[in-house]
Every structure is written in C-alpha cells, then in structure tokens.
PDB file of C-alpha atoms in Angstrom:
ATOM      1  CA  MET A  27     -76.357 -60.173 113.990  1.00 48.00           C
ATOM      2  CA  GLY A  28     -78.063 -63.218 114.404  1.00 45.00           C
ATOM      3  CA  ILE A  29     -75.378 -65.197 112.644  1.00 46.00           C
ATOM      4  CA  ALA A  30     -75.284 -68.965 114.134  1.00 40.00           C
ATOM      5  CA  ALA A  31     -71.755 -70.093 115.380  1.00 45.00           C
ATOM      6  CA  GLU A  32     -70.286 -66.678 114.600  1.00 54.00           C
ATOM      7  CA  THR A  33     -66.606 -67.216 115.581  1.00 68.00           C
ATOM      8  CA  GLN A  34     -64.702 -64.406 116.343  1.00 85.00           C
ATOM      9  CA  PHE A  35     -60.617 -64.631 115.611  1.00 92.00           C
ATOM     10  CA  HIS A  36     -58.208 -64.755 118.174  1.00 95.00           C
ATOM     11  CA  VAL A  37     -55.376 -62.600 118.249  1.00 96.00           C
ATOM     12  CA  LEU A  38     -52.488 -62.820 120.476  1.00 97.00           C
ATOM     13  CA  ALA A  39     -50.451 -59.489 120.260  1.00 98.00           C
ATOM     14  CA  VAL A  40     -46.891 -59.367 121.705  1.00 98.00           C
ATOM     15  CA  ASP A  41     -45.477 -55.819 122.981  1.00 98.00           C
ATOM     16  CA  ASP A  42     -43.208 -54.955 125.488  1.00 96.00           C
ATOM     17  CA  SER A  43     -44.074 -51.149 125.480  1.00 95.00           C
ATOM     18  CA  LEU A  44     -47.653 -50.467 127.472  1.00 95.00           C
ATOM     19  CA  ILE A  45     -48.590 -47.641 125.065  1.00 97.00           C
ATOM     20  CA  ASP A  46     -48.558 -49.999 122.088  1.00 97.00           C
ATOM     21  CA  ARG A  47     -50.028 -52.846 123.860  1.00 97.00           C
ATOM     22  CA  LYS A  48     -53.228 -50.803 124.435  1.00 97.00           C
ATOM     23  CA  LEU A  49     -52.956 -49.181 121.032  1.00 98.00           C
ATOM     24  CA  ILE A  50     -52.988 -53.140 119.384  1.00 98.00           C
ATOM     25  CA  GLU A  51     -55.591 -54.335 121.367  1.00 97.00           C
ATOM     26  CA  LYS A  52     -57.695 -51.371 120.873  1.00 97.00           C
ATOM     27  CA  LEU A  53     -57.328 -51.545 116.844  1.00 97.00           C
ATOM     28  CA  LEU A  54     -57.683 -55.326 117.056  1.00 97.00           C
ATOM     29  CA  LYS A  55     -61.094 -54.728 119.028  1.00 95.00           C
ATOM     30  CA  THR A  56     -62.359 -52.356 116.827  1.00 94.00           C
ATOM     31  CA  SER A  57     -61.770 -54.395 114.250  1.00 93.00           C
ATOM     32  CA  SER A  58     -63.563 -57.343 115.613  1.00 93.00           C
ATOM     33  CA  PHE A  59     -61.278 -59.467 116.924  1.00 95.00           C
ATOM     34  CA  GLN A  60     -60.630 -61.280 120.193  1.00 95.00           C
ATOM     35  CA  VAL A  61     -57.549 -60.322 121.878  1.00 97.00           C
ATOM     36  CA  THR A  62     -55.119 -61.397 124.169  1.00 97.00           C
ATOM     37  CA  ALA A  63     -51.629 -59.082 124.588  1.00 98.00           C
ATOM     38  CA  VAL A  64     -48.583 -60.292 126.769  1.00 98.00           C
ATOM     39  CA  ASP A  65     -45.602 -58.397 127.334  1.00 97.00           C
ATOM     40  CA  SER A  66     -42.879 -60.587 125.894  1.00 97.00           C
ATOM     41  CA  GLY A  67     -42.048 -63.830 123.618  1.00 97.00           C
ATOM     42  CA  SER A  68     -41.740 -65.949 126.777  1.00 96.00           C
ATOM     43  CA  LYS A  69     -45.258 -65.113 127.708  1.00 97.00           C
ATOM     44  CA  ALA A  70     -46.532 -65.750 124.305  1.00 97.00           C
ATOM     45  CA  LEU A  71     -44.951 -69.252 123.979  1.00 96.00           C
ATOM     46  CA  GLU A  72     -46.539 -70.097 127.821  1.00 94.00           C
ATOM     47  CA  PHE A  73     -49.697 -68.678 126.477  1.00 95.00           C
ATOM     48  CA  LEU A  74     -49.876 -70.997 123.328  1.00 94.00           C
ATOM     49  CA  GLY A  75     -48.160 -73.876 125.486  1.00 90.00           C
ATOM     50  CA  LEU A  76     -51.535 -73.494 127.506  1.00 71.00           C
ATOM     51  CA  GLN A  77     -53.541 -73.075 124.401  1.00 67.00           C
ATOM     52  CA  GLU A  78     -52.262 -76.623 123.146  1.00 68.00           C
ATOM     53  CA  GLU A  79     -53.048 -78.135 126.655  1.00 69.00           C
ATOM     54  CA  GLU A  80     -56.775 -76.720 126.395  1.00 67.00           C
ATOM     55  CA  GLN A  81     -56.667 -78.241 122.953  1.00 66.00           C
ATOM     56  CA  ARG A  82     -56.019 -81.870 124.101  1.00 69.00           C
ATOM     57  CA  ASN A  83     -57.962 -81.938 127.327  1.00 71.00           C
ATOM     58  CA  HIS A  84     -61.027 -80.016 126.261  1.00 64.00           C
ATOM     59  CA  HIS A  85     -62.901 -78.360 123.599  1.00 55.00           C
ATOM     60  CA  PRO A  86     -60.721 -77.714 120.542  1.00 52.00           C
ATOM     61  CA  GLN A  87     -62.744 -74.793 119.344  1.00 48.00           C
ATOM     62  CA  GLU A  88     -62.204 -72.596 122.068  1.00 52.00           C
ATOM     63  CA  MET A  89     -59.335 -70.195 122.635  1.00 68.00           C
ATOM     64  CA  GLU A  90     -57.628 -71.357 119.502  1.00 88.00           C
ATOM     65  CA  VAL A  91     -55.109 -68.119 118.605  1.00 94.00           C
ATOM     66  CA  ASN A  92     -55.625 -67.545 114.902  1.00 94.00           C
ATOM     67  CA  LEU A  93     -52.809 -65.130 114.712  1.00 96.00           C
ATOM     68  CA  ILE A  94     -49.715 -63.550 116.214  1.00 97.00           C
ATOM     69  CA  ILE A  95     -48.736 -60.130 116.126  1.00 98.00           C
ATOM     70  CA  THR A  96     -45.459 -59.065 117.515  1.00 98.00           C
ATOM     71  CA  ASP A  97     -43.394 -56.492 118.112  1.00 98.00           C
ATOM     72  CA  TYR A  98     -39.441 -56.846 116.563  1.00 97.00           C
ATOM     73  CA  SER A  99     -37.499 -54.800 119.251  1.00 95.00           C
ATOM     74  CA  MET A 100     -38.515 -56.630 122.906  1.00 95.00           C
ATOM     75  CA  PRO A 101     -35.947 -57.398 125.807  1.00 93.00           C
ATOM     76  CA  GLY A 102     -34.364 -61.000 126.053  1.00 93.00           C
ATOM     77  CA  MET A 103     -36.475 -62.767 123.332  1.00 96.00           C
ATOM     78  CA  THR A 104     -36.993 -60.396 120.045  1.00 97.00           C
ATOM     79  CA  GLY A 105     -39.956 -60.397 117.665  1.00 97.00           C
ATOM     80  CA  TYR A 106     -37.871 -62.669 115.544  1.00 97.00           C
ATOM     81  CA  ASP A 107     -36.452 -64.910 117.847  1.00 97.00           C
ATOM     82  CA  LEU A 108     -40.452 -65.459 118.498  1.00 97.00           C
ATOM     83  CA  LEU A 109     -41.290 -65.818 115.188  1.00 97.00           C
ATOM     84  CA  ARG A 110     -38.450 -68.647 114.745  1.00 97.00           C
ATOM     85  CA  LYS A 111     -39.705 -70.709 117.838  1.00 96.00           C
ATOM     86  CA  ILE A 112     -43.102 -70.412 116.503  1.00 96.00           C
ATOM     87  CA  LYS A 113     -42.087 -71.783 112.969  1.00 96.00           C
ATOM     88  CA  GLU A 114     -39.939 -74.630 114.507  1.00 95.00           C
ATOM     89  CA  SER A 115     -42.836 -75.724 116.485  1.00 93.00           C
ATOM     90  CA  SER A 116     -45.019 -78.467 114.592  1.00 92.00           C
ATOM     91  CA  SER A 117     -48.138 -77.809 116.774  1.00 91.00           C
ATOM     92  CA  LEU A 118     -47.857 -73.698 116.238  1.00 94.00           C
ATOM     93  CA  LYS A 119     -45.738 -73.119 113.010  1.00 94.00           C
ATOM     94  CA  ASP A 120     -49.398 -72.755 110.942  1.00 93.00           C
ATOM     95  CA  ILE A 121     -50.457 -69.926 113.092  1.00 95.00           C
ATOM     96  CA  PRO A 122     -49.691 -66.929 110.878  1.00 96.00           C
ATOM     97  CA  VAL A 123     -47.462 -64.286 112.518  1.00 97.00           C
ATOM     98  CA  VAL A 124     -46.984 -60.936 111.747  1.00 97.00           C
ATOM     99  CA  ILE A 125     -44.207 -58.542 113.002  1.00 98.00           C
ATOM    100  CA  MET A 126     -44.111 -54.747 113.690  1.00 97.00           C
ATOM    101  CA  SER A 127     -41.563 -52.538 113.836  1.00 96.00           C
ATOM    102  CA  SER A 128     -40.692 -48.823 114.663  1.00 93.00           C
ATOM    103  CA  GLU A 129     -37.968 -49.090 112.273  1.00 92.00           C
ATOM    104  CA  ASN A 130     -37.860 -49.635 108.204  1.00 93.00           C
ATOM    105  CA  ILE A 131     -34.787 -51.530 108.083  1.00 95.00           C
ATOM    106  CA  PRO A 132     -35.164 -53.569 104.726  1.00 95.00           C
ATOM    107  CA  SER A 133     -32.839 -56.636 105.598  1.00 95.00           C
ATOM    108  CA  ARG A 134     -35.151 -56.591 108.964  1.00 94.00           C
ATOM    109  CA  ILE A 135     -37.773 -56.985 107.053  1.00 95.00           C
ATOM    110  CA  ASN A 136     -36.701 -59.513 104.288  1.00 96.00           C
ATOM    111  CA  ARG A 137     -35.182 -61.561 107.129  1.00 96.00           C
ATOM    112  CA  CYS A 138     -38.575 -61.713 108.838  1.00 97.00           C
ATOM    113  CA  LEU A 139     -40.499 -62.529 105.873  1.00 96.00           C
ATOM    114  CA  GLU A 140     -38.012 -65.175 104.791  1.00 97.00           C
ATOM    115  CA  GLU A 141     -38.426 -67.042 108.181  1.00 97.00           C
ATOM    116  CA  GLY A 142     -42.008 -66.932 107.719  1.00 96.00           C
ATOM    117  CA  ALA A 143     -43.883 -64.322 108.633  1.00 97.00           C
ATOM    118  CA  GLU A 144     -46.852 -63.201 106.462  1.00 95.00           C
ATOM    119  CA  ASP A 145     -46.511 -59.768 106.641  1.00 96.00           C
ATOM    120  CA  PHE A 146     -44.354 -56.733 108.607  1.00 96.00           C
ATOM    121  CA  PHE A 147     -46.054 -53.464 109.763  1.00 97.00           C
ATOM    122  CA  LEU A 148     -44.603 -50.285 110.352  1.00 96.00           C
ATOM    123  CA  LYS A 149     -44.910 -48.402 113.747  1.00 97.00           C
ATOM    124  CA  PRO A 150     -47.025 -46.707 114.804  1.00 96.00           C
ATOM    125  CA  VAL A 151     -49.846 -49.226 113.406  1.00 97.00           C
ATOM    126  CA  GLN A 152     -52.889 -48.152 111.577  1.00 95.00           C
ATOM    127  CA  LEU A 153     -56.508 -49.299 111.595  1.00 94.00           C
ATOM    128  CA  SER A 154     -56.066 -49.987 107.843  1.00 94.00           C
ATOM    129  CA  ASP A 155     -52.863 -52.039 108.394  1.00 95.00           C
ATOM    130  CA  VAL A 156     -54.910 -53.903 110.782  1.00 95.00           C
ATOM    131  CA  ASN A 157     -57.833 -54.722 108.263  1.00 91.00           C
ATOM    132  CA  LYS A 158     -55.808 -56.430 106.085  1.00 89.00           C
ATOM    133  CA  LEU A 159     -55.020 -58.994 108.727  1.00 91.00           C
ATOM    134  CA  ARG A 160     -58.109 -61.137 107.736  1.00 83.00           C
ATOM    135  CA  PRO A 161     -56.916 -63.239 104.320  1.00 79.00           C
ATOM    136  CA  HIS A 162     -54.248 -64.114 106.457  1.00 75.00           C
ATOM    137  CA  LEU A 163     -55.980 -65.752 109.075  1.00 79.00           C
ATOM    138  CA  LEU A 164     -55.927 -69.284 110.005  1.00 61.00           C
ATOM    139  CA  GLY A 165     -59.191 -71.140 109.004  1.00 54.00           C
ATOM    140  CA  SER A 166     -60.696 -68.058 107.148  1.00 49.00           C
ATOM    141  CA  ARG A 167     -61.253 -69.891 104.135  1.00 47.00           C
ATOM    142  CA  THR A 168     -65.107 -70.671 104.129  1.00 44.00           C
ATOM    143  CA  LEU A 169     -66.161 -67.608 105.825  1.00 47.00           C
ATOM    144  CA  LEU A 170     -67.544 -64.816 104.045  1.00 49.00           C
ATOM    145  CA  GLU A 171     -66.232 -61.125 104.329  1.00 49.00           C
ATOM    146  CA  ILE A 172     -68.708 -59.080 107.115  1.00 49.00           C
TER     147      ILE A 172
ATOM    148  CA  MET B  27     -74.656 -19.991 123.470  1.00 56.00           C
ATOM    149  CA  GLU B  28     -71.919 -19.874 125.639  1.00 73.00           C
ATOM    150  CA  ARG B  29     -71.561 -23.728 125.299  1.00 76.00           C
ATOM    151  CA  THR B  30     -70.904 -23.107 121.294  1.00 87.00           C
ATOM    152  CA  GLN B  31     -68.288 -20.663 122.346  1.00 90.00           C
ATOM    153  CA  GLN B  32     -66.461 -23.028 124.316  1.00 90.00           C
ATOM    154  CA  HIS B  33     -67.068 -25.737 121.822  1.00 91.00           C
ATOM    155  CA  ARG B  34     -65.332 -23.648 119.498  1.00 93.00           C
ATOM    156  CA  GLN B  35     -62.083 -23.056 121.781  1.00 93.00           C
ATOM    157  CA  VAL B  36     -61.785 -26.477 122.629  1.00 95.00           C
ATOM    158  CA  ALA B  37     -61.785 -27.101 118.369  1.00 95.00           C
ATOM    159  CA  HIS B  38     -59.381 -24.144 118.301  1.00 96.00           C
ATOM    160  CA  MET B  39     -56.904 -25.181 121.087  1.00 96.00           C
ATOM    161  CA  ARG B  40     -56.856 -28.494 119.203  1.00 97.00           C
ATOM    162  CA  GLN B  41     -56.464 -27.341 116.098  1.00 97.00           C
ATOM    163  CA  SER B  42     -53.613 -25.150 117.662  1.00 97.00           C
ATOM    164  CA  LEU B  43     -51.384 -28.176 118.455  1.00 98.00           C
ATOM    165  CA  PHE B  44     -51.028 -29.350 115.060  1.00 98.00           C
ATOM    166  CA  ASP B  45     -50.481 -26.013 113.428  1.00 98.00           C
ATOM    167  CA  GLN B  46     -47.567 -25.938 116.200  1.00 97.00           C
ATOM    168  CA  GLY B  47     -46.205 -28.848 114.847  1.00 97.00           C
ATOM    169  CA  LEU B  48     -46.477 -30.654 118.285  1.00 98.00           C
ATOM    170  CA  LEU B  49     -48.842 -32.952 116.944  1.00 98.00           C
ATOM    171  CA  ASP B  50     -49.545 -35.192 113.710  1.00 97.00           C
ATOM    172  CA  GLU B  51     -51.890 -37.773 112.089  1.00 97.00           C
ATOM    173  CA  GLN B  52     -51.353 -40.373 115.032  1.00 97.00           C
ATOM    174  CA  PHE B  53     -53.364 -38.401 117.086  1.00 98.00           C
ATOM    175  CA  VAL B  54     -55.988 -38.193 114.957  1.00 97.00           C
ATOM    176  CA  GLN B  55     -56.057 -41.950 114.398  1.00 97.00           C
ATOM    177  CA  LEU B  56     -56.284 -42.406 118.657  1.00 97.00           C
ATOM    178  CA  GLU B  57     -59.168 -40.153 118.481  1.00 97.00           C
ATOM    179  CA  GLU B  58     -60.898 -41.904 116.018  1.00 96.00           C
ATOM    180  CA  LEU B  59     -60.401 -45.155 117.944  1.00 96.00           C
ATOM    181  CA  GLN B  60     -62.289 -43.563 120.834  1.00 95.00           C
ATOM    182  CA  ASP B  61     -65.533 -44.702 121.055  1.00 93.00           C
ATOM    183  CA  ASP B  62     -68.620 -45.492 123.676  1.00 92.00           C
ATOM    184  CA  ALA B  63     -66.812 -48.189 124.616  1.00 90.00           C
ATOM    185  CA  ASN B  64     -63.948 -46.257 125.702  1.00 92.00           C
ATOM    186  CA  PRO B  65     -64.673 -42.666 125.724  1.00 93.00           C
ATOM    187  CA  ASN B  66     -61.508 -41.933 127.262  1.00 94.00           C
ATOM    188  CA  PHE B  67     -59.312 -43.509 125.036  1.00 97.00           C
ATOM    189  CA  VAL B  68     -57.019 -40.576 123.680  1.00 97.00           C
ATOM    190  CA  GLU B  69     -56.578 -39.224 127.267  1.00 97.00           C
ATOM    191  CA  GLU B  70     -55.892 -42.961 128.523  1.00 97.00           C
ATOM    192  CA  VAL B  71     -53.111 -43.666 126.223  1.00 98.00           C
ATOM    193  CA  VAL B  72     -51.622 -39.826 126.732  1.00 98.00           C
ATOM    194  CA  THR B  73     -51.334 -40.842 130.488  1.00 97.00           C
ATOM    195  CA  LEU B  74     -49.412 -43.651 129.942  1.00 97.00           C
ATOM    196  CA  PHE B  75     -47.291 -41.877 127.193  1.00 97.00           C
ATOM    197  CA  TYR B  76     -46.552 -39.178 130.727  1.00 96.00           C
ATOM    198  CA  ARG B  77     -45.742 -41.787 132.559  1.00 96.00           C
ATOM    199  CA  ASP B  78     -43.465 -43.923 130.268  1.00 94.00           C
ATOM    200  CA  SER B  79     -41.712 -40.536 129.620  1.00 96.00           C
ATOM    201  CA  ALA B  80     -41.309 -39.883 133.308  1.00 96.00           C
ATOM    202  CA  ARG B  81     -39.275 -43.284 133.550  1.00 96.00           C
ATOM    203  CA  LEU B  82     -37.183 -42.563 130.658  1.00 97.00           C
ATOM    204  CA  VAL B  83     -36.719 -39.003 131.502  1.00 97.00           C
ATOM    205  CA  LEU B  84     -35.166 -40.272 134.686  1.00 97.00           C
ATOM    206  CA  ASN B  85     -32.904 -42.715 133.269  1.00 97.00           C
ATOM    207  CA  ILE B  86     -31.761 -40.820 130.330  1.00 98.00           C
ATOM    208  CA  ASP B  87     -30.793 -38.129 132.930  1.00 97.00           C
ATOM    209  CA  GLN B  88     -28.970 -40.474 134.999  1.00 97.00           C
ATOM    210  CA  ALA B  89     -27.339 -42.265 131.893  1.00 97.00           C
ATOM    211  CA  LEU B  90     -26.100 -38.826 131.010  1.00 97.00           C
ATOM    212  CA  ASP B  91     -24.439 -38.362 134.326  1.00 96.00           C
ATOM    213  CA  LYS B  92     -22.156 -40.688 133.887  1.00 95.00           C
ATOM    214  CA  SER B  93     -18.338 -40.943 132.551  1.00 94.00           C
ATOM    215  CA  PRO B  94     -17.969 -42.081 130.069  1.00 96.00           C
ATOM    216  CA  LEU B  95     -21.328 -41.813 128.178  1.00 97.00           C
ATOM    217  CA  ASP B  96     -22.729 -45.353 127.488  1.00 97.00           C
ATOM    218  CA  PHE B  97     -24.098 -44.126 124.121  1.00 97.00           C
ATOM    219  CA  SER B  98     -25.694 -47.701 123.176  1.00 95.00           C
ATOM    220  CA  LYS B  99     -27.720 -47.486 126.464  1.00 96.00           C
ATOM    221  CA  LEU B 100     -28.716 -44.205 125.866  1.00 97.00           C
ATOM    222  CA  ASP B 101     -29.577 -45.095 122.369  1.00 96.00           C
ATOM    223  CA  SER B 102     -31.675 -47.711 123.585  1.00 94.00           C
ATOM    224  CA  TYR B 103     -33.667 -45.586 126.675  1.00 96.00           C
ATOM    225  CA  MET B 104     -34.389 -43.255 123.089  1.00 97.00           C
ATOM    226  CA  HIS B 105     -35.396 -45.741 121.046  1.00 95.00           C
ATOM    227  CA  GLN B 106     -38.205 -46.776 123.275  1.00 95.00           C
ATOM    228  CA  PHE B 107     -38.925 -42.834 124.039  1.00 97.00           C
ATOM    229  CA  LYS B 108     -39.566 -42.169 120.195  1.00 97.00           C
ATOM    230  CA  GLY B 109     -41.435 -45.312 120.448  1.00 96.00           C
ATOM    231  CA  SER B 110     -43.843 -44.077 122.715  1.00 97.00           C
ATOM    232  CA  ALA B 111     -43.766 -40.696 121.163  1.00 98.00           C
ATOM    233  CA  SER B 112     -44.420 -41.812 118.055  1.00 97.00           C
ATOM    234  CA  SER B 113     -47.528 -43.620 119.035  1.00 97.00           C
ATOM    235  CA  ILE B 114     -49.283 -40.785 120.193  1.00 98.00           C
ATOM    236  CA  GLY B 115     -48.442 -38.587 117.670  1.00 98.00           C
ATOM    237  CA  ALA B 116     -46.153 -36.201 119.690  1.00 98.00           C
ATOM    238  CA  LYS B 117     -44.318 -35.211 116.545  1.00 98.00           C
ATOM    239  CA  LYS B 118     -42.024 -32.565 117.529  1.00 98.00           C
ATOM    240  CA  VAL B 119     -40.747 -34.603 120.846  1.00 98.00           C
ATOM    241  CA  LYS B 120     -40.695 -37.297 117.870  1.00 97.00           C
ATOM    242  CA  SER B 121     -37.931 -35.630 116.273  1.00 97.00           C
ATOM    243  CA  GLU B 122     -35.997 -34.638 119.391  1.00 97.00           C
ATOM    244  CA  CYS B 123     -35.966 -38.062 119.916  1.00 98.00           C
ATOM    245  CA  THR B 124     -34.267 -38.795 115.959  1.00 97.00           C
ATOM    246  CA  LEU B 125     -32.032 -36.428 116.502  1.00 98.00           C
ATOM    247  CA  PHE B 126     -30.652 -37.423 120.100  1.00 98.00           C
ATOM    248  CA  ARG B 127     -30.083 -40.828 118.303  1.00 97.00           C
ATOM    249  CA  GLU B 128     -28.053 -39.134 115.462  1.00 97.00           C
ATOM    250  CA  TYR B 129     -25.923 -37.577 118.150  1.00 97.00           C
ATOM    251  CA  CYS B 130     -25.597 -41.191 119.926  1.00 96.00           C
ATOM    252  CA  LYS B 131     -24.494 -42.968 116.760  1.00 96.00           C
ATOM    253  CA  ALA B 132     -22.146 -40.124 116.047  1.00 97.00           C
ATOM    254  CA  GLY B 133     -20.413 -40.505 119.746  1.00 96.00           C
ATOM    255  CA  ASN B 134     -21.383 -36.911 120.195  1.00 97.00           C
ATOM    256  CA  GLY B 135     -22.032 -36.028 124.167  1.00 97.00           C
ATOM    257  CA  GLU B 136     -22.421 -32.406 123.756  1.00 97.00           C
ATOM    258  CA  GLY B 137     -24.988 -33.010 121.221  1.00 97.00           C
ATOM    259  CA  CYS B 138     -26.898 -35.293 123.261  1.00 97.00           C
ATOM    260  CA  MET B 139     -27.070 -33.251 126.028  1.00 97.00           C
ATOM    261  CA  LYS B 140     -27.976 -30.038 124.671  1.00 98.00           C
ATOM    262  CA  THR B 141     -30.720 -32.104 122.255  1.00 98.00           C
ATOM    263  CA  PHE B 142     -32.067 -33.399 125.726  1.00 98.00           C
ATOM    264  CA  GLN B 143     -32.219 -30.488 127.207  1.00 98.00           C
ATOM    265  CA  GLN B 144     -34.286 -29.247 124.190  1.00 98.00           C
ATOM    266  CA  LEU B 145     -36.448 -32.362 124.255  1.00 98.00           C
ATOM    267  CA  LYS B 146     -37.605 -32.132 127.819  1.00 98.00           C
ATOM    268  CA  LYS B 147     -38.805 -28.098 127.465  1.00 97.00           C
ATOM    269  CA  ASP B 148     -40.447 -29.332 124.396  1.00 97.00           C
ATOM    270  CA  TYR B 149     -41.857 -32.408 126.581  1.00 97.00           C
ATOM    271  CA  ALA B 150     -43.181 -30.158 128.749  1.00 97.00           C
ATOM    272  CA  VAL B 151     -44.751 -27.595 126.609  1.00 97.00           C
ATOM    273  CA  LEU B 152     -46.610 -30.966 125.039  1.00 98.00           C
ATOM    274  CA  ARG B 153     -47.748 -31.836 128.128  1.00 97.00           C
ATOM    275  CA  LYS B 154     -48.964 -28.833 129.469  1.00 97.00           C
ATOM    276  CA  LYS B 155     -51.339 -28.082 126.486  1.00 97.00           C
ATOM    277  CA  LEU B 156     -52.292 -31.536 126.469  1.00 97.00           C
ATOM    278  CA  GLU B 157     -53.429 -31.422 130.209  1.00 97.00           C
ATOM    279  CA  THR B 158     -55.458 -27.963 129.311  1.00 96.00           C
ATOM    280  CA  TYR B 159     -56.781 -29.197 126.115  1.00 96.00           C
ATOM    281  CA  PHE B 160     -58.142 -32.436 127.651  1.00 96.00           C
ATOM    282  CA  GLN B 161     -59.495 -30.397 130.879  1.00 94.00           C
ATOM    283  CA  MET B 162     -61.099 -27.788 128.464  1.00 93.00           C
ATOM    284  CA  ALA B 163     -62.665 -31.053 126.202  1.00 92.00           C
ATOM    285  CA  ARG B 164     -64.374 -32.610 129.553  1.00 89.00           C
ATOM    286  CA  GLN B 165     -65.900 -29.671 130.476  1.00 89.00           C
ATOM    287  CA  VAL B 166     -67.496 -28.899 127.549  1.00 86.00           C
ATOM    288  CA  GLY B 167     -68.206 -32.848 126.903  1.00 77.00           C
ATOM    289  CA  PRO B 168     -67.768 -34.357 123.341  1.00 65.00           C
ATOM    290  CA  VAL B 169     -66.530 -32.368 120.802  1.00 54.00           C
ATOM    291  CA  GLU B 170     -66.566 -33.563 116.864  1.00 53.00           C
ATOM    292  CA  THR B 171     -63.171 -33.502 115.606  1.00 52.00           C
ATOM    293  CA  ALA B 172     -62.666 -33.008 111.582  1.00 49.00           C
ATOM    294  CA  CYS B 173     -61.849 -36.167 110.675  1.00 48.00           C
ATOM    295  CA  ARG B 174     -64.575 -38.276 112.468  1.00 48.00           C
ATOM    296  CA  ARG B 175     -66.273 -41.279 110.297  1.00 47.00           C
ATOM    297  CA  LYS B 176     -69.419 -42.650 110.303  1.00 46.00           C
TER     298      LYS B 176
END
C-alpha cells in the first residue's frame, strides 16, 4: 500500500461499558479506522476540546476527529446530551455523530435524528454497520473507496 | 490422527453451545473479529463479561435483599447485564435478563427473584462450558470455524 498521503479516519467512540468499548474499538480498527475510545460524554468533550487546542497551536491535520460514535444510555451525560452539546458548538457541530443503543425505541431514534445524528445503530453493533460509516465521514468527498 | 480427533471435539463442543441455545450469532461476530493482531480477542471479551457479570450479580443480589424493592434500580442493573450478555452472544442469559426486566416493570418482586435464581444458574452453566471450550481450543491450536471468511 504505497499510496502517498493516505489519511486514516479518526473515530471517537464513547461508551460506558468496557465490553462495548472493546468491541466498537475492534470493529472500527478492523474497518481501518483510527480509534480513540472514552467512557463518558464529559471525557469525550474534554478530548474534543483538547483537539481544538491542538489544531490552533500545531498541525491542523493531526488528531482530527472525523466522526463520533456514542452509546445512548450512559450515566451522567447521555449520548443525546452529548449530541446536543456537539451540535451547539460552533467548532464541533460539523463532526458527524452516530448514536448506538441496545433499545429499539422509535421516539428515541427520531429524537436523535432530529437533533442532527447521522445514523442510529442498534446494539450489538456489527461490522456491516461500521462499514456504513464512510459516507458519513467529514472530509471524505474527494477520497476514493479502497 | 489424534490431533484431528481433538479438533473435531472442539468443533463439536462449540456447535453444542449454539444447539443448546446458549450462544447466538453475536458470538460468531466476535470470532470473525479475531485475527493475528488479536488472537485471543473472543476470550478477552468473554473474560470482561465474567468480570462485569460478577459485579452486577453482587449488586442485584444486594438490591433484592432490600425492602421495599427498588425496581428502577434493579431494572438499571439488569439493563447493563443484558447489554453485556447481548454483546457476547449469551442468548439464554440475555432472555433471562429480558424476563427479569418485565417483572421489574410489573413491580413483581417474586418474579424478579425467581428469574434471577434461574439466571444465575444459567450464567454459571455458560461460564463453565465456555471456560472448558477455550481451554480445549487453546490446547488444540487454531480451529477453523464454519463461518470464517477470507
């Protein structure tokens, strides 16, 4: 694979369950994504805030987050709360967000989609779901499908 | 060859876990994610499940000891348990979790307790069988699963 300047997409995964974090991380890595996994919405925002600073001070292309995938049911800040905070932030609102949930509740799904979520995955998430992520990715317009 | 016989035993053991309704398709998904970079992926995830389950069983046992029962709390614990079970493909345990949650919603303490006793039994059986299976598999070396692609 000697393609020059090949960028890997960076996904931020958020889930309070250790098992599910391990799973989503493996699914994403198998799909050739770079992954950062955190266990809460507040840690996610912290990471994204840190990202902003990196971009201002150093190289803008390094460590950019291209997509956020988050569990819905988390203690403290839910996935929905996180989604809202991201969409309310001028610097983060363009990052696509995907919600995961073990419960198939149409009103919940609609609420998330209305708030700006790109997609909603039912758990357990499969490789076929993760393969659907590429079209949602920020900045993937000019890239060829491998 | 003794080796082939052992391979067949491992494959048979694996198949029986599905046939007995203990595991579902999600377990196969885990197997398909296992590769050279993560050769023990399935066992690692299942070990996390044991740890998670131990914690939740303790919490639920304690919560069931209280009077009156906090059904909301019980449901919350069981939601987590169900999630973990679902993620590793523990079919039977998962359905017990669903049943427990239905009793929670109905405020049926008796139902919750009976279901939980059964769940603990089923969980113990599953754990024992999986531990045996992984031990056998390790002794024999990599086994081709029926659904492996590539």
